Tab-separated table of C-alpha atoms (C1' of nucleotides) in Angstrom:
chain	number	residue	atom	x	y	z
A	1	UNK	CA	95.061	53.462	152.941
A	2	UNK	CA	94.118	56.820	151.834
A	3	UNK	CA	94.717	57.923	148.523
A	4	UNK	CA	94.565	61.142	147.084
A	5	UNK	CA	93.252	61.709	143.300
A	6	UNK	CA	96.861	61.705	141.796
A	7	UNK	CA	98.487	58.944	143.641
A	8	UNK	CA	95.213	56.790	142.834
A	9	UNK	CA	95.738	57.690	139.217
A	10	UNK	CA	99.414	56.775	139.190
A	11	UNK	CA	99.002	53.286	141.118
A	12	UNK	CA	96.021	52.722	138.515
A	13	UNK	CA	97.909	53.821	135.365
A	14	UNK	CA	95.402	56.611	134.364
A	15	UNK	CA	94.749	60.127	135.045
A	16	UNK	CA	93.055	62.585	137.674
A	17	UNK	CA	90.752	63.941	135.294
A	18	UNK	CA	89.277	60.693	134.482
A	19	UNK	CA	88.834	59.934	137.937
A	20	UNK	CA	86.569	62.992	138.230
A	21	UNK	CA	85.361	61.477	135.027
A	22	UNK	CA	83.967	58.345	136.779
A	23	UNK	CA	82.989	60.358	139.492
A	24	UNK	CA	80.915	62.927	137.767
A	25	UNK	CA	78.767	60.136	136.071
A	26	UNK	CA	78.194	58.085	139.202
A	27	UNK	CA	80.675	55.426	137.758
A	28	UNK	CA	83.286	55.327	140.626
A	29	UNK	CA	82.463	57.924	144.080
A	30	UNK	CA	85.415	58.892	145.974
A	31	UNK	CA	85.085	57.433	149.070
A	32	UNK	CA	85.414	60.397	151.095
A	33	UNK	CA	85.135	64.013	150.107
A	34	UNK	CA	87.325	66.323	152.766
A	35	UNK	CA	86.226	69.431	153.898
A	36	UNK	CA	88.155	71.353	151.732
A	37	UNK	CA	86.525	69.416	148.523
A	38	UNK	CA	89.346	67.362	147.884
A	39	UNK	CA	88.580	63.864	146.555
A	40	UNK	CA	90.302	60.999	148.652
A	41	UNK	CA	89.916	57.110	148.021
A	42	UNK	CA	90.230	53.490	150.133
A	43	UNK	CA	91.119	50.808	149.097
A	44	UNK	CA	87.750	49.165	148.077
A	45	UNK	CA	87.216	52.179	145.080
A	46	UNK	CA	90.906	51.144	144.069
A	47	UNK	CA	89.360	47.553	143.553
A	48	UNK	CA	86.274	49.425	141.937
A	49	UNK	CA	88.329	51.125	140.347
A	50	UNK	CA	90.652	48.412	138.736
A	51	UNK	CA	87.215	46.100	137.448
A	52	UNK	CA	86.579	49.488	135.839
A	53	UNK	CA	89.597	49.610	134.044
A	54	UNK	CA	89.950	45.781	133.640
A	55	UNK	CA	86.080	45.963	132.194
A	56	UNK	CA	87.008	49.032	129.850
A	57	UNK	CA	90.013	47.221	128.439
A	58	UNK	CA	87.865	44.545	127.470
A	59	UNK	CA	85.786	47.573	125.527
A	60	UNK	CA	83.107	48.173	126.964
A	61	UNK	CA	81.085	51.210	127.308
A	62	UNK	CA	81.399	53.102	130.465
A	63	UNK	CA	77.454	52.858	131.038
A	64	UNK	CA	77.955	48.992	130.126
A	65	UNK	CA	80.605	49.177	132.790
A	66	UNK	CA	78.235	50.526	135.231
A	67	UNK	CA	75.170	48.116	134.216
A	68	UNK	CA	77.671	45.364	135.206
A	69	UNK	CA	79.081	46.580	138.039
A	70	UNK	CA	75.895	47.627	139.517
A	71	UNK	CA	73.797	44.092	138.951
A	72	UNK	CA	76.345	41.666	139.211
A	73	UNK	CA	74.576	39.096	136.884
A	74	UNK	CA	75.759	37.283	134.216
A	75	UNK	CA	78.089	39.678	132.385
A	76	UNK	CA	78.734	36.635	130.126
A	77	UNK	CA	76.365	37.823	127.560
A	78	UNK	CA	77.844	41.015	127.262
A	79	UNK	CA	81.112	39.886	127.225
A	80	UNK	CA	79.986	37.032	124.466
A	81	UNK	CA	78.377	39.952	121.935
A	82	UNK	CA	81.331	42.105	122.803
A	83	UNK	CA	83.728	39.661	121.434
A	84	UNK	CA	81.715	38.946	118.757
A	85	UNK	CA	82.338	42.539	117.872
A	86	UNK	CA	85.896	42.629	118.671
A	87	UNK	CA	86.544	39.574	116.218
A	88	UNK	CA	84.537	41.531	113.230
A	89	UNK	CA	86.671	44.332	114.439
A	90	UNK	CA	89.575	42.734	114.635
A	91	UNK	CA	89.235	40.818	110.984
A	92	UNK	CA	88.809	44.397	109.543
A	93	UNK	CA	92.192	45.700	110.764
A	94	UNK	CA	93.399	42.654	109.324
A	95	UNK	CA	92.186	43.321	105.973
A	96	UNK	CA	93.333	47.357	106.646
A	97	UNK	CA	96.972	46.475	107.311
A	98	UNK	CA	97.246	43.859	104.360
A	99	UNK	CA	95.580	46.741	102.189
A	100	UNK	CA	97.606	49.637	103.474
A	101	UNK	CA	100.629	47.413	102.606
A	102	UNK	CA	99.582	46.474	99.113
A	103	UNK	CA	99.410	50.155	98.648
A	104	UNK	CA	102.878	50.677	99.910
A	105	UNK	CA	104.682	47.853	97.921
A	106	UNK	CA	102.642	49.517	94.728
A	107	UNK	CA	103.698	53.076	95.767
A	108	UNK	CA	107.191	52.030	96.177
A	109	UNK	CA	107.428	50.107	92.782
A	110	UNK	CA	106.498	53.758	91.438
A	111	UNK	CA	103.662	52.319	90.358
A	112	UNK	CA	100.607	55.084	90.036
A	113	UNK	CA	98.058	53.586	92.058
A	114	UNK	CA	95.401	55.306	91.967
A	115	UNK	CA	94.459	55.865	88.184
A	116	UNK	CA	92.498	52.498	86.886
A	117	UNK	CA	92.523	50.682	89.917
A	118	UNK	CA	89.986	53.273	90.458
A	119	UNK	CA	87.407	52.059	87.862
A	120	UNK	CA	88.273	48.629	89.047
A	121	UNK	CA	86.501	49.442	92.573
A	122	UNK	CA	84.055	51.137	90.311
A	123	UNK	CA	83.461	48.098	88.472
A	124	UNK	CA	83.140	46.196	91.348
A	125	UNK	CA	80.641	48.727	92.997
A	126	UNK	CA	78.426	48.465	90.369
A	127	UNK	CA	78.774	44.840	90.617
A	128	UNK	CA	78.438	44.941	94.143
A	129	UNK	CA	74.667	45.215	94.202
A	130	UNK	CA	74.342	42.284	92.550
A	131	UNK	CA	76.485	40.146	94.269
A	132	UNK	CA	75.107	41.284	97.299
A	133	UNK	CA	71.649	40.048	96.598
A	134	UNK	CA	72.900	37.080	95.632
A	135	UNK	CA	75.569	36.331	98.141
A	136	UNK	CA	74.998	38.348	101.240
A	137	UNK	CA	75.782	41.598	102.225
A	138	UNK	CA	78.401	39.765	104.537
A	139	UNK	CA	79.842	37.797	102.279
A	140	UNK	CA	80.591	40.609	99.616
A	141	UNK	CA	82.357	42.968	102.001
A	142	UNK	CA	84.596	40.481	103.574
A	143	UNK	CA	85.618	39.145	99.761
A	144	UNK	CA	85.640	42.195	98.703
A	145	UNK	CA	87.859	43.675	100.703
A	146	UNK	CA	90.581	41.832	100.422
A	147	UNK	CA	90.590	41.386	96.625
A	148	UNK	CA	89.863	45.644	96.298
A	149	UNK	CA	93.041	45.704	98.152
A	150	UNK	CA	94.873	44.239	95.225
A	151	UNK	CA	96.226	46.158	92.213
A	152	UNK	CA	95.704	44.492	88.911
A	153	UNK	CA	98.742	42.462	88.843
A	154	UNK	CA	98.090	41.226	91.808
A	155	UNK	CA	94.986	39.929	91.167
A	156	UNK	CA	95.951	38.144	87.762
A	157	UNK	CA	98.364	36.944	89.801
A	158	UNK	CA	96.548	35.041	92.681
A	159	UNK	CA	94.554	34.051	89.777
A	160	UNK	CA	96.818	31.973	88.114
A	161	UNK	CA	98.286	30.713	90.815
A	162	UNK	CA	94.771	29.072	91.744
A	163	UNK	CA	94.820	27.954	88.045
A	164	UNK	CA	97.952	26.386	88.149
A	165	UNK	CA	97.661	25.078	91.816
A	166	UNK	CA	94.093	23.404	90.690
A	167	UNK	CA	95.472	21.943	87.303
A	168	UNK	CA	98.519	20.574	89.100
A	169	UNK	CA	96.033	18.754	91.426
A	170	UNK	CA	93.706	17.247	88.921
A	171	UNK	CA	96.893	16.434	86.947
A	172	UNK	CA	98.372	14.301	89.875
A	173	UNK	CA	94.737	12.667	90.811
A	174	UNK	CA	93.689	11.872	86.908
A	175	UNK	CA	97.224	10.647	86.498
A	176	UNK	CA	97.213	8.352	89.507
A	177	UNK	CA	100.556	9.831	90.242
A	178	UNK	CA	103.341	7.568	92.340
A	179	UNK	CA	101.266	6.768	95.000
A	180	UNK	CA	102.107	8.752	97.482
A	181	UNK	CA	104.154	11.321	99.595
A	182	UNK	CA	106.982	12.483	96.785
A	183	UNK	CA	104.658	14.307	94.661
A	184	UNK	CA	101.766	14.652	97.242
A	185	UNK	CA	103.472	16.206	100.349
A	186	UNK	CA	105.501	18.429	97.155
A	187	UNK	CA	101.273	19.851	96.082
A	188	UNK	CA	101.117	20.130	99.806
A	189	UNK	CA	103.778	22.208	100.573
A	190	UNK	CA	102.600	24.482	97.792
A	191	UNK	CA	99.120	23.984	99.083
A	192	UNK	CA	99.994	25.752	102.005
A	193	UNK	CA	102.723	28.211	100.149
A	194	UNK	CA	99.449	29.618	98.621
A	195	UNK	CA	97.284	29.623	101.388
A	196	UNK	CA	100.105	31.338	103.142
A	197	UNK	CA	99.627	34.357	100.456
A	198	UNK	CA	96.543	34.703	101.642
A	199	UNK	CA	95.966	38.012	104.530
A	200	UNK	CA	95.473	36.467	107.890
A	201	UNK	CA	96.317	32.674	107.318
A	202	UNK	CA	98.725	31.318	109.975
A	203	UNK	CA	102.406	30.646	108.415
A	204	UNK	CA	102.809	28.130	111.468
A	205	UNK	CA	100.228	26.045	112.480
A	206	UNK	CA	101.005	22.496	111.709
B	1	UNK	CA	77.666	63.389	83.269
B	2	UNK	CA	75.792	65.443	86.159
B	3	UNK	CA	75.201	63.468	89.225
B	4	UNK	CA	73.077	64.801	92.055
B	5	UNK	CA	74.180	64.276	95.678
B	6	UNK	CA	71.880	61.435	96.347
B	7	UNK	CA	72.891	59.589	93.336
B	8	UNK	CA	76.870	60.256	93.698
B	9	UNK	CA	76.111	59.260	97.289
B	10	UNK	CA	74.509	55.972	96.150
B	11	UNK	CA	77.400	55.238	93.240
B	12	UNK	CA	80.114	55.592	95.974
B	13	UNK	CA	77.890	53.710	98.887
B	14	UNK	CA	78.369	56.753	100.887
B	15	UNK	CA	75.725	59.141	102.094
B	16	UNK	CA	74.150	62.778	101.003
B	17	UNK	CA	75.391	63.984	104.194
B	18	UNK	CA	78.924	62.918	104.092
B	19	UNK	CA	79.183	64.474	100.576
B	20	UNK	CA	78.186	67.711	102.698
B	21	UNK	CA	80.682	67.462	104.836
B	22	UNK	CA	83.225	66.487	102.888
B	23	UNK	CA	82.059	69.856	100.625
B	24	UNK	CA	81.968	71.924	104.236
B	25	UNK	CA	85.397	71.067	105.373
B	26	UNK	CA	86.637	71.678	101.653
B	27	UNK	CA	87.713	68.264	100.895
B	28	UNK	CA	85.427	68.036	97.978
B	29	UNK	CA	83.429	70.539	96.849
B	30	UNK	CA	80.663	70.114	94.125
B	31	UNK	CA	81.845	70.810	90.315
B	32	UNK	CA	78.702	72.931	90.350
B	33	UNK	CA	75.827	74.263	92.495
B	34	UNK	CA	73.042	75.301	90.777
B	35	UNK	CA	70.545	78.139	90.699
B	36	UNK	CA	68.718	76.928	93.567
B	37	UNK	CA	71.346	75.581	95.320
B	38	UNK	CA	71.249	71.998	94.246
B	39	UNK	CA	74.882	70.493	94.231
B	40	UNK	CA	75.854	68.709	90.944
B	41	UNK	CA	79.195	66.779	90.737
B	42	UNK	CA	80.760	65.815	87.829
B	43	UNK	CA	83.013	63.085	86.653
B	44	UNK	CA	86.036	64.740	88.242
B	45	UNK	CA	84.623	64.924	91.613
B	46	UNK	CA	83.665	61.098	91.260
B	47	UNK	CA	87.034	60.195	90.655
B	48	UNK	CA	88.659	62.515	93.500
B	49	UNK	CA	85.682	61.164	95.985
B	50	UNK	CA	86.742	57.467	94.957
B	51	UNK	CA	90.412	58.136	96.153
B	52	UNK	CA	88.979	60.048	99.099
B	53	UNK	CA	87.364	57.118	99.974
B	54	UNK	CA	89.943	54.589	98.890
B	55	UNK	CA	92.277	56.501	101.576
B	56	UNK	CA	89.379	56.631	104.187
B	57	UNK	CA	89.395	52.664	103.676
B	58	UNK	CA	93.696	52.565	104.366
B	59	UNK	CA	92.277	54.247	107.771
B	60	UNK	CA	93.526	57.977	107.251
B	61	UNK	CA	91.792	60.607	108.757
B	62	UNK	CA	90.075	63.689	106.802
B	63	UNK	CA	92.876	66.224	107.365
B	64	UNK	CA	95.656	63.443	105.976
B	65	UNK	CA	93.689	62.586	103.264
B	66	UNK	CA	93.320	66.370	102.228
B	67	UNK	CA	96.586	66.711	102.998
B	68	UNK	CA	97.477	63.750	100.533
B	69	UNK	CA	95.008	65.333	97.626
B	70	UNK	CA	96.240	68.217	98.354
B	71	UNK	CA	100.661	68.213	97.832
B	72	UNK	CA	100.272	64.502	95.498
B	73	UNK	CA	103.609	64.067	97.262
B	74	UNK	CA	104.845	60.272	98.913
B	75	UNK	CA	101.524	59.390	100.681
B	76	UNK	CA	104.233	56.280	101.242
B	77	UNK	CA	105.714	57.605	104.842
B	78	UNK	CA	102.281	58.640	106.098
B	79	UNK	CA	100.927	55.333	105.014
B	80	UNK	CA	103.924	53.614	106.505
B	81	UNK	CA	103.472	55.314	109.935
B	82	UNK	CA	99.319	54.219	109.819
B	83	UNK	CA	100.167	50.723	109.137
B	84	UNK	CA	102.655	50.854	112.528
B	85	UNK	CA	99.671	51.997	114.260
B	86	UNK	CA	97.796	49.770	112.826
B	87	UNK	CA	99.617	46.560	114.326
B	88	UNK	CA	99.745	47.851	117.385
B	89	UNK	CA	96.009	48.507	117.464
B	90	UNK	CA	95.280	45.127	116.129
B	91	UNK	CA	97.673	43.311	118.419
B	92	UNK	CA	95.934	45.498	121.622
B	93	UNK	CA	92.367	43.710	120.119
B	94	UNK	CA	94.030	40.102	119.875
B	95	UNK	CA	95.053	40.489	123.022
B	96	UNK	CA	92.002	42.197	123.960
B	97	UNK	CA	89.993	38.910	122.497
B	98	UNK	CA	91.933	36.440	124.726
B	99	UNK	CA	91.587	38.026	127.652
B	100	UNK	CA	87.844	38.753	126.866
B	101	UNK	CA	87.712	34.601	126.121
B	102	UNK	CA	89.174	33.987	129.020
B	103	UNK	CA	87.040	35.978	131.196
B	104	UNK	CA	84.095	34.254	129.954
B	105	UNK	CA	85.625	30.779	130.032
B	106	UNK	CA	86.327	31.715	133.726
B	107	UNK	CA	82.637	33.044	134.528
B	108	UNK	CA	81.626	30.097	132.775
B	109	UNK	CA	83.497	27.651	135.527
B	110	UNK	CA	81.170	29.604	138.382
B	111	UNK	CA	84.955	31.357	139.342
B	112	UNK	CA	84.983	34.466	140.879
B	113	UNK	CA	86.680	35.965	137.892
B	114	UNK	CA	88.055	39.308	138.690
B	115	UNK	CA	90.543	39.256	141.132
B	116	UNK	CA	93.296	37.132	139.874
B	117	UNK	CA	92.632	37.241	136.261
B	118	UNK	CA	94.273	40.773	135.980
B	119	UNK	CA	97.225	39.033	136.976
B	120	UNK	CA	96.265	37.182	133.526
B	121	UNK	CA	96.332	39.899	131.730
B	122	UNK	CA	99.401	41.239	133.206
B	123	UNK	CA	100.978	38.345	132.543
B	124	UNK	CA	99.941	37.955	128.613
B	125	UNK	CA	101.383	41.297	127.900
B	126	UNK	CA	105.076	40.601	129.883
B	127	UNK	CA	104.651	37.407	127.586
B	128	UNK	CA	104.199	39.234	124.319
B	129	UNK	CA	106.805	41.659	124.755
B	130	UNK	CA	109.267	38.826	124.916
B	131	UNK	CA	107.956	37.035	121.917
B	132	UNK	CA	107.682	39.981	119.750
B	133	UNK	CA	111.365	40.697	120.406
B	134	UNK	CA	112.210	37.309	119.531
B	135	UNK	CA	110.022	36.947	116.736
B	136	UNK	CA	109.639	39.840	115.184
B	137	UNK	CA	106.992	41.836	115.937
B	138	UNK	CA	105.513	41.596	111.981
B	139	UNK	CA	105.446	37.612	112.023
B	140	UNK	CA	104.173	38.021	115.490
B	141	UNK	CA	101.133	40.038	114.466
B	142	UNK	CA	100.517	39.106	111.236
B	143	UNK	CA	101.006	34.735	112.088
B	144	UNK	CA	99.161	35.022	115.412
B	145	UNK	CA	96.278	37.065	114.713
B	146	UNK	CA	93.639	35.160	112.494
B	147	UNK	CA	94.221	31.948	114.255
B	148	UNK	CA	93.815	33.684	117.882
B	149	UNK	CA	91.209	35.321	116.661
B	150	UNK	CA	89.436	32.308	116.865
B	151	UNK	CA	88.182	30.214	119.703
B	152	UNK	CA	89.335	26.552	120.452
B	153	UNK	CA	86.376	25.233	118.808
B	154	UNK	CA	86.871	26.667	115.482
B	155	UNK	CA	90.301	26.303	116.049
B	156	UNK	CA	89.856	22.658	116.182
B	157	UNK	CA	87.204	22.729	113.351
B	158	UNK	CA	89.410	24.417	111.011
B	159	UNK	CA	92.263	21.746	111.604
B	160	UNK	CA	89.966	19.020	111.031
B	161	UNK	CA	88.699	20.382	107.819
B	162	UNK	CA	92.275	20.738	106.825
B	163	UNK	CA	92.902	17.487	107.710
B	164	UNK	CA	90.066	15.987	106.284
B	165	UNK	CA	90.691	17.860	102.610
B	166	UNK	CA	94.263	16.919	103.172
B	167	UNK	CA	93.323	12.954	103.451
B	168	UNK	CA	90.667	12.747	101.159
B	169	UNK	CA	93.206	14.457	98.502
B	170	UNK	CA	95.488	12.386	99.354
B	171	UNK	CA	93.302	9.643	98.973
B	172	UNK	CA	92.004	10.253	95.415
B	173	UNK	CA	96.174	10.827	94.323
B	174	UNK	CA	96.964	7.711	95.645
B	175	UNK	CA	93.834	5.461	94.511
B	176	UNK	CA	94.353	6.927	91.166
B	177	UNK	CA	90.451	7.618	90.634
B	178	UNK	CA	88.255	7.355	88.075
B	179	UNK	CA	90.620	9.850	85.828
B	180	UNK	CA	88.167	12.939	86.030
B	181	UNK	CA	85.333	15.106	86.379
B	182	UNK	CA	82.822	13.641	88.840
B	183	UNK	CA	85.272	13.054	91.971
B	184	UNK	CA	87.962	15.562	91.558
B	185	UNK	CA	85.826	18.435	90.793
B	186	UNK	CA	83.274	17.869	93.976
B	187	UNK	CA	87.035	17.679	95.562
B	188	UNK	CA	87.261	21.187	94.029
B	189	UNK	CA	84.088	22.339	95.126
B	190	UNK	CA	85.169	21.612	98.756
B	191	UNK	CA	88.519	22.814	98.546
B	192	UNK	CA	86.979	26.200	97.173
B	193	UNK	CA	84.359	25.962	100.026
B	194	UNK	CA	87.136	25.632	102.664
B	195	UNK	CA	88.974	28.339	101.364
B	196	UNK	CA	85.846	30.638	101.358
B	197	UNK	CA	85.804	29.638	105.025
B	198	UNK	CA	89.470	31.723	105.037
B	199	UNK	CA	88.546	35.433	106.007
B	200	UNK	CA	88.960	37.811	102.586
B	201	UNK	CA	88.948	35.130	100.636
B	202	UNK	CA	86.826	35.520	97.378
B	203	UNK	CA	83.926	33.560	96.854
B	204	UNK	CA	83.396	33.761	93.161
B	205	UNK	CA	86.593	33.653	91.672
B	206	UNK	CA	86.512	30.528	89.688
C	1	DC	C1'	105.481	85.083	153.203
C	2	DT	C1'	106.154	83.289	149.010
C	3	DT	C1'	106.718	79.689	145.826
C	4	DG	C1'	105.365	75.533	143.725
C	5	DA	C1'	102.757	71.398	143.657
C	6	DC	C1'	98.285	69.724	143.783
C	7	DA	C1'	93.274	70.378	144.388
C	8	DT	C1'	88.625	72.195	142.776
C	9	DT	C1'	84.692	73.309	139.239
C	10	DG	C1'	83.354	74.725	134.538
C	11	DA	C1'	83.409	74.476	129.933
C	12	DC	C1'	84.983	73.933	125.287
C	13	DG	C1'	87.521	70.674	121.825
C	14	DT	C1'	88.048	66.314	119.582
C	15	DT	C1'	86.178	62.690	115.009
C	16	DG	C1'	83.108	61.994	111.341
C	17	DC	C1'	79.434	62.149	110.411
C	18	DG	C1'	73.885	60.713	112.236
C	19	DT	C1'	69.872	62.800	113.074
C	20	DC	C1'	66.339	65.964	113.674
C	21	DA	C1'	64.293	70.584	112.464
C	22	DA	C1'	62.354	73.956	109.468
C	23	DC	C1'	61.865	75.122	104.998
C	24	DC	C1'	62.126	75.285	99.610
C	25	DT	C1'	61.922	72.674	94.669
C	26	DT	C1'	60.949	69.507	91.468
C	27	DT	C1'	58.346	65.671	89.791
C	28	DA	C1'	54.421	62.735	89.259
C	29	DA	C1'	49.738	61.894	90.079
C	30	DC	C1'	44.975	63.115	90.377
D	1	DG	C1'	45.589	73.276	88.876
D	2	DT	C1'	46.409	71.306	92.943
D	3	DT	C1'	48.520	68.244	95.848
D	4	DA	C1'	51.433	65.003	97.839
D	5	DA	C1'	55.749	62.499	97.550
D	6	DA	C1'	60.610	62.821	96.902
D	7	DG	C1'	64.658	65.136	97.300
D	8	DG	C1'	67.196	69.508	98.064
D	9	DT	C1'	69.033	73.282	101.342
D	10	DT	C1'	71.195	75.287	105.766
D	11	DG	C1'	71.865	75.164	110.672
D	12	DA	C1'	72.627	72.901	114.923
D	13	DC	C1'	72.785	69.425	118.437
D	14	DG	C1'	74.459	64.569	119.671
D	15	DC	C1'	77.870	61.054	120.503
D	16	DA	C1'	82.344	58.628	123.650
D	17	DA	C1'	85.555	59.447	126.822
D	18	DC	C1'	88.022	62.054	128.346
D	19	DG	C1'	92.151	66.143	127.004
D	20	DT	C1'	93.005	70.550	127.784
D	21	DC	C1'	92.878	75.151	129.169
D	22	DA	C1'	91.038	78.671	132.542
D	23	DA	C1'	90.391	80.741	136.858
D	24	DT	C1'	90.945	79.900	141.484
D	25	DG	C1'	91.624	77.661	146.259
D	26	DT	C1'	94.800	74.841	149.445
D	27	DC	C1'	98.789	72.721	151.504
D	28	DA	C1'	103.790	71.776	152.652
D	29	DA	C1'	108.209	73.643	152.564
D	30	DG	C1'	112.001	77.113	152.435
DNA sequence: CTTGACATTGACGTTGCGTCAACCTTTAAC
DNA sequence: GTTAAAGGTTGACGCAACGTCAATGTCAAG
């Protein structure tokens, strides 16, 4: 098994000059250099060579990569901060896409976004300070976030639907309503209906 | 109104330096530059930096967003075209999250992790092809992502908190409680305290 | 022998600023 | 009046991981 530089690059789904990549900061040698330079590899840098690419898919860096691959010890840790990351990472996107598609459904109502929702987020910024003292710097961007992403209506919108949601409830406890399922499993379905609204919540998990 | 760069910087949480570069690659130039060179922005440039960075937040790059400014014309189909890329990123990092979870659940076991775990992987993309074809690929993303974003632990926390709100609301319906204040609104403070537990959901909302 | 495919090294381009460096102004304090 | 602390300016390099020429050498085939 002697590969050269391209058909290592095809088997391995990625390109030559990556390969040279790797090999010009010590990440993966060629395994044998020809006399007329060429770059030729066995099969143990193709195995190298996938835990690279398996590693890198996972994000690491490429000197993280190397750190790994060179002591083999524990790369739990790593791996344990790096999905921490990915998760933060991953619960921004989800707040992107649910933004980016508020702004569509405005846009294609004709809607003019951008004028006062403006001095909303300006509003909130100056708010933002003290919110953050008081809350957590954490706490305020994730909130924030997703209700920034809202145009007005929206947001007088979600707010009566809490309103209404939370009066229905204290309605059916203070009334000591028919015992049971009917009108219970009804404030549950709606329960979830509104939780549903919310960006990220599963539609299906019960 | 006649900001300086630091305090325009610290109104829009952005920095001195970004307000430089956004002013060196003509994306927003100061409403004035002084004698000395000082740059002074105006209310104007406030309000075009706020929709610069509104659009930075939906994920577009400088160039589109100038772009946008620039011809006020449909930012709809490029917006539409970044929220496709968008899913697809964010599907690559839930996918990119399992795998990682899995390779540390693996390591964790003392297994020799690397060498049919790729297979895994492999496997866990042939399997989301199929389900996003007969799913959808929007449901797909959009149902799947929070609650794999998660690991079995909190999956199994946040169904018991469910449950539990569920049962105790149930329970105060059914036992018809003490008509009022005390029990249903320390219900309400949990219920809002679960929710708050929801990523992007607002803390202070009432 | 020539053509075309594949190899080499070298070096600049990409994205959106962060981060010095070296220097000038304004403000507040002594 | 002097001085030190802030805050301003223009370069210019750094980063992450290669993509993308550029200029050139090598190999197999017609």
């Amino acid at each position: 098994m002697d590969l050269s530089i391209q058909q290592l690059a095809q088997l391995s789904g990625t390109t030559s000059r990556t390969l040279r990549h790797y090999g010009d900061i010590g990440l993966l040698a060629p395994s044998r250099i020809a006399s007329n330079g060429y770059r030729h590899y066995d099969q143990g840098a193709l195995m190298r060579l996938q835990r690279i690419l398996l590693l890198r898919e996972l994000g690491l860096g490429l000197p993280a990569i190397a750190s790994v691959l060179a002591h083999e010890t524990s790369p739990a840790a790593a791996l344990r901060t790096h999905v921490t990351l990915l998760r933060a990472e991953q619960a921004r996107l989800v707040r992107l896409i649910a933004s980016v598609e508020k702004t569509i459904a405005a846009q294609e109502k004709g809607e003019e976004i951008m004028a006062e929702n403006m001095f909303d987020g300006f509003d909130h910024t100056q708010h933002k300070e003290e919110v953050e003292q008081r809350w957590g710097k954490d706490a305020y961007a994730r909130s924030d976030a997703w209700w920034r992403g809202m145009d007005a209506a929206s947001q007088q919108a979600w707010k009566e639907r809490l309103a209404t949601l939370n009066g229905d409830w204290k309605a059916a406890a203070s009334s000591g309503v028919a015992t049971d399922s009917q009108v219970s499993s009804e404030l549950a379905r709606r329960h979830v209906a509104w939780l549903d609204s919310i960006p990220g919540t599963p539609a299906s998990t019960p």
